[in-house]
Amino acid sequence: MKKFILIVLIFAFKFAFSEVPLQFQVWGKLGDDMIGVPPGYTEVTKEDKGSGLDLKDEEKSQGFVVFARHPQELIYVYTKPSTFEKINSIKLFSCPGEYEPITFSLYGLKDANAKVKVSELTSKEGKKITAENFDVRVVTNLRRKVSEKSYSYWPFILEKPESFKITNGKTTQVWITMFVPKDTAAGV
């Protein structure tokens, strides 16, 4: 009798866990696609119209606009930059032994694939912070219930993809964490 119960338990255990339950799966790139939108729910967009965006021919041809806001400000997929937020460089400071966030966003003017590559920082005197001290992530937005029968996409997960998509009319946020080694000389 004990042997029979043991065999039944082993069979039941194997059958019950032959597929990983949804709540234990790693979301990774699947994110919200693993769980569809419940019937009757509608998307509420958090549109941010900005204060107008003047586009240069170079930006139109590259297919995106690079802009930045404070790292603690939420950037949604529907965030639209203003002309004054556009950037072509980022300046920051940090102390040796500290981590510093760097964030910028790409507003898509057409669909494209993108990849962020960080090189070492070198001062005029030749002092360096190597590329290994930069961790590049892309902010993934997940659905969040905002009211009865409605949802919106909110910035939630920092993923580390090899490449990512830029979508026309939507914003993708890039988050870089820089570590300044303790032995880094001033001025880099």
Coordinates of C-alpha atoms in Angstrom, one line a residue:
M1 CA 0.0 0.0 0.0
K2 CA 2.8 2.4 0.9
K3 CA 4.6 1.7 -2.4
F4 CA 1.4 2.4 -4.4
I5 CA 0.9 5.7 -2.6
L6 CA 4.5 6.7 -3.2
I7 CA 4.2 5.8 -7.0
V8 CA 0.9 7.9 -7.2
L9 CA 2.6 10.8 -5.4
I10 CA 5.6 10.7 -7.7
F11 CA 3.4 10.5 -10.8
A12 CA 1.2 13.4 -9.5
F13 CA 4.2 15.5 -8.7
K14 CA 5.8 14.9 -12.1
F15 CA 2.5 15.6 -13.9
A16 CA 1.7 18.7 -11.8
F17 CA 5.1 20.3 -12.4
S18 CA 5.8 19.1 -16.0
E19 CA 5.1 22.7 -17.1
V20 CA 6.3 25.7 -15.1
P21 CA 3.3 27.5 -13.6
L22 CA 2.9 31.0 -15.1
Q23 CA 3.6 32.9 -11.9
F24 CA 7.0 31.2 -11.7
Q25 CA 8.2 31.8 -15.2
V26 CA 10.8 34.5 -15.9
W27 CA 9.1 37.3 -17.8
G28 CA 12.1 38.4 -19.7
K29 CA 11.2 39.7 -23.1
L30 CA 7.7 38.3 -23.0
G31 CA 6.5 40.6 -20.3
D32 CA 2.8 41.4 -20.6
D33 CA 2.4 39.1 -23.7
M34 CA 2.4 36.1 -21.3
I35 CA -0.9 37.3 -19.9
G36 CA -3.3 38.9 -22.3
V37 CA -5.5 41.9 -21.6
P38 CA -8.6 40.8 -19.7
P39 CA -11.9 41.0 -21.7
G40 CA -13.5 44.4 -21.5
Y41 CA -10.4 46.3 -20.5
T42 CA -9.3 49.3 -22.5
E43 CA -5.9 51.1 -22.6
V44 CA -5.6 54.6 -21.1
T45 CA -2.6 56.4 -22.5
K46 CA -0.6 58.8 -20.4
E47 CA 0.0 61.1 -23.3
D48 CA 2.7 63.8 -22.8
K49 CA 2.4 66.2 -25.7
G50 CA 5.5 68.2 -24.7
S51 CA 5.6 71.8 -25.7
G52 CA 6.4 71.3 -29.4
L53 CA 9.1 69.5 -31.2
D54 CA 11.2 71.1 -33.9
L55 CA 12.9 68.3 -36.0
K56 CA 16.2 68.7 -37.8
D57 CA 16.7 66.8 -41.1
E58 CA 19.4 64.7 -39.4
E59 CA 16.9 63.5 -36.8
K60 CA 14.3 62.8 -39.4
S61 CA 16.7 60.6 -41.4
Q62 CA 18.1 58.7 -38.4
G63 CA 14.5 58.0 -37.4
F64 CA 14.5 59.1 -33.7
V65 CA 15.1 62.0 -31.4
V66 CA 17.3 61.7 -28.3
F67 CA 16.1 63.6 -25.2
A68 CA 16.6 63.5 -21.5
R69 CA 14.7 64.3 -18.3
H70 CA 15.6 63.9 -14.7
P71 CA 16.4 60.2 -13.9
Q72 CA 13.6 60.0 -11.3
E73 CA 10.9 61.3 -13.7
L74 CA 8.8 58.6 -15.2
I75 CA 9.1 58.2 -18.9
Y76 CA 6.1 56.4 -20.5
V77 CA 5.9 54.8 -24.0
Y78 CA 3.7 57.8 -25.0
T79 CA 6.0 60.5 -23.6
K80 CA 6.8 63.1 -26.3
P81 CA 9.8 65.3 -26.0
S82 CA 9.9 69.0 -26.3
T83 CA 12.6 70.8 -28.3
F84 CA 14.4 72.0 -25.2
E85 CA 14.8 68.4 -24.0
K86 CA 16.7 67.2 -27.0
I87 CA 20.4 66.4 -26.3
N88 CA 23.5 65.4 -28.2
S89 CA 25.7 64.8 -25.1
I90 CA 25.3 64.0 -21.4
K91 CA 27.5 65.6 -18.7
L92 CA 27.6 64.2 -15.2
F93 CA 29.9 64.0 -12.2
S94 CA 30.4 61.4 -9.5
C95 CA 32.9 60.6 -6.8
P96 CA 35.3 57.6 -6.8
G97 CA 33.6 54.4 -5.5
E98 CA 30.1 55.6 -6.4
Y99 CA 27.4 54.5 -8.9
E100 CA 25.8 57.2 -11.0
P101 CA 22.6 56.8 -13.1
I102 CA 22.6 58.1 -16.7
T103 CA 19.3 58.1 -18.5
F104 CA 18.1 59.2 -21.9
S105 CA 15.2 58.4 -24.1
L106 CA 14.6 57.8 -27.8
Y107 CA 11.4 59.1 -29.4
G108 CA 10.8 57.1 -32.6
L109 CA 10.1 58.8 -35.9
K110 CA 10.0 55.5 -37.7
D111 CA 10.3 51.8 -36.7
A112 CA 13.9 50.7 -36.3
N113 CA 16.2 48.4 -34.4
A114 CA 18.8 50.0 -32.0
K115 CA 21.8 49.0 -29.9
V116 CA 23.6 51.2 -27.3
K117 CA 27.3 50.7 -27.1
V118 CA 29.4 52.4 -24.5
S119 CA 33.1 53.1 -25.0
E120 CA 35.6 54.1 -22.3
L121 CA 35.7 57.7 -21.1
T122 CA 39.0 59.4 -21.5
S123 CA 40.1 62.8 -20.2
K124 CA 42.4 65.2 -22.1
E125 CA 45.2 63.9 -19.8
G126 CA 44.5 60.3 -20.8
K127 CA 42.8 59.2 -17.6
K128 CA 40.1 56.6 -18.2
I129 CA 36.9 54.9 -16.9
T130 CA 36.7 51.7 -18.9
A131 CA 33.5 50.4 -20.7
E132 CA 33.2 47.5 -18.2
N133 CA 32.1 50.1 -15.6
F134 CA 28.9 50.8 -17.5
D135 CA 25.7 48.7 -17.2
V136 CA 23.3 49.5 -20.1
R137 CA 19.6 48.7 -19.7
V138 CA 16.4 49.4 -21.5
V139 CA 13.3 50.3 -19.5
T140 CA 10.4 47.9 -20.2
N141 CA 6.9 49.1 -19.6
L142 CA 4.3 46.7 -18.2
R143 CA 0.5 46.9 -18.0
R144 CA -0.9 48.3 -14.8
K145 CA -4.6 48.5 -13.8
V146 CA -5.4 52.2 -13.4
S147 CA -9.2 52.0 -12.8
E148 CA -12.1 49.7 -13.2
K149 CA -11.7 48.0 -16.6
S150 CA -8.8 50.1 -17.8
Y151 CA -5.0 49.8 -17.8
S152 CA -2.0 51.8 -18.8
Y153 CA 1.7 51.0 -19.5
W154 CA 4.1 52.0 -16.8
P155 CA 8.0 51.9 -16.8
F156 CA 8.8 49.0 -14.6
I157 CA 11.7 46.7 -15.5
L158 CA 15.3 47.4 -16.5
E159 CA 16.2 44.7 -19.0
K160 CA 19.6 44.1 -20.6
P161 CA 18.9 43.2 -24.3
E162 CA 21.5 42.9 -27.0
S163 CA 19.3 45.2 -29.1
F164 CA 15.8 46.7 -28.9
K165 CA 13.1 48.2 -31.1
I166 CA 12.4 51.9 -31.6
T167 CA 8.7 52.3 -32.5
N168 CA 7.3 55.2 -34.5
G169 CA 5.4 57.6 -32.2
K170 CA 6.6 55.9 -29.0
T171 CA 9.5 56.5 -26.5
T172 CA 12.1 54.0 -25.4
Q173 CA 14.1 54.9 -22.3
V174 CA 17.7 53.8 -21.9
W175 CA 19.2 53.5 -18.3
I176 CA 22.9 53.3 -17.8
T177 CA 24.5 52.8 -14.4
M178 CA 28.2 54.0 -14.3
F179 CA 30.5 52.8 -11.6
V180 CA 33.5 55.1 -10.9
P181 CA 36.3 52.9 -9.5
K182 CA 37.8 54.0 -6.2
D183 CA 41.2 54.6 -7.9
T184 CA 39.8 56.9 -10.6
A185 CA 41.7 60.1 -10.9
A186 CA 39.9 63.4 -11.0
G187 CA 38.9 64.9 -14.3
V188 CA 37.7 61.9 -16.3

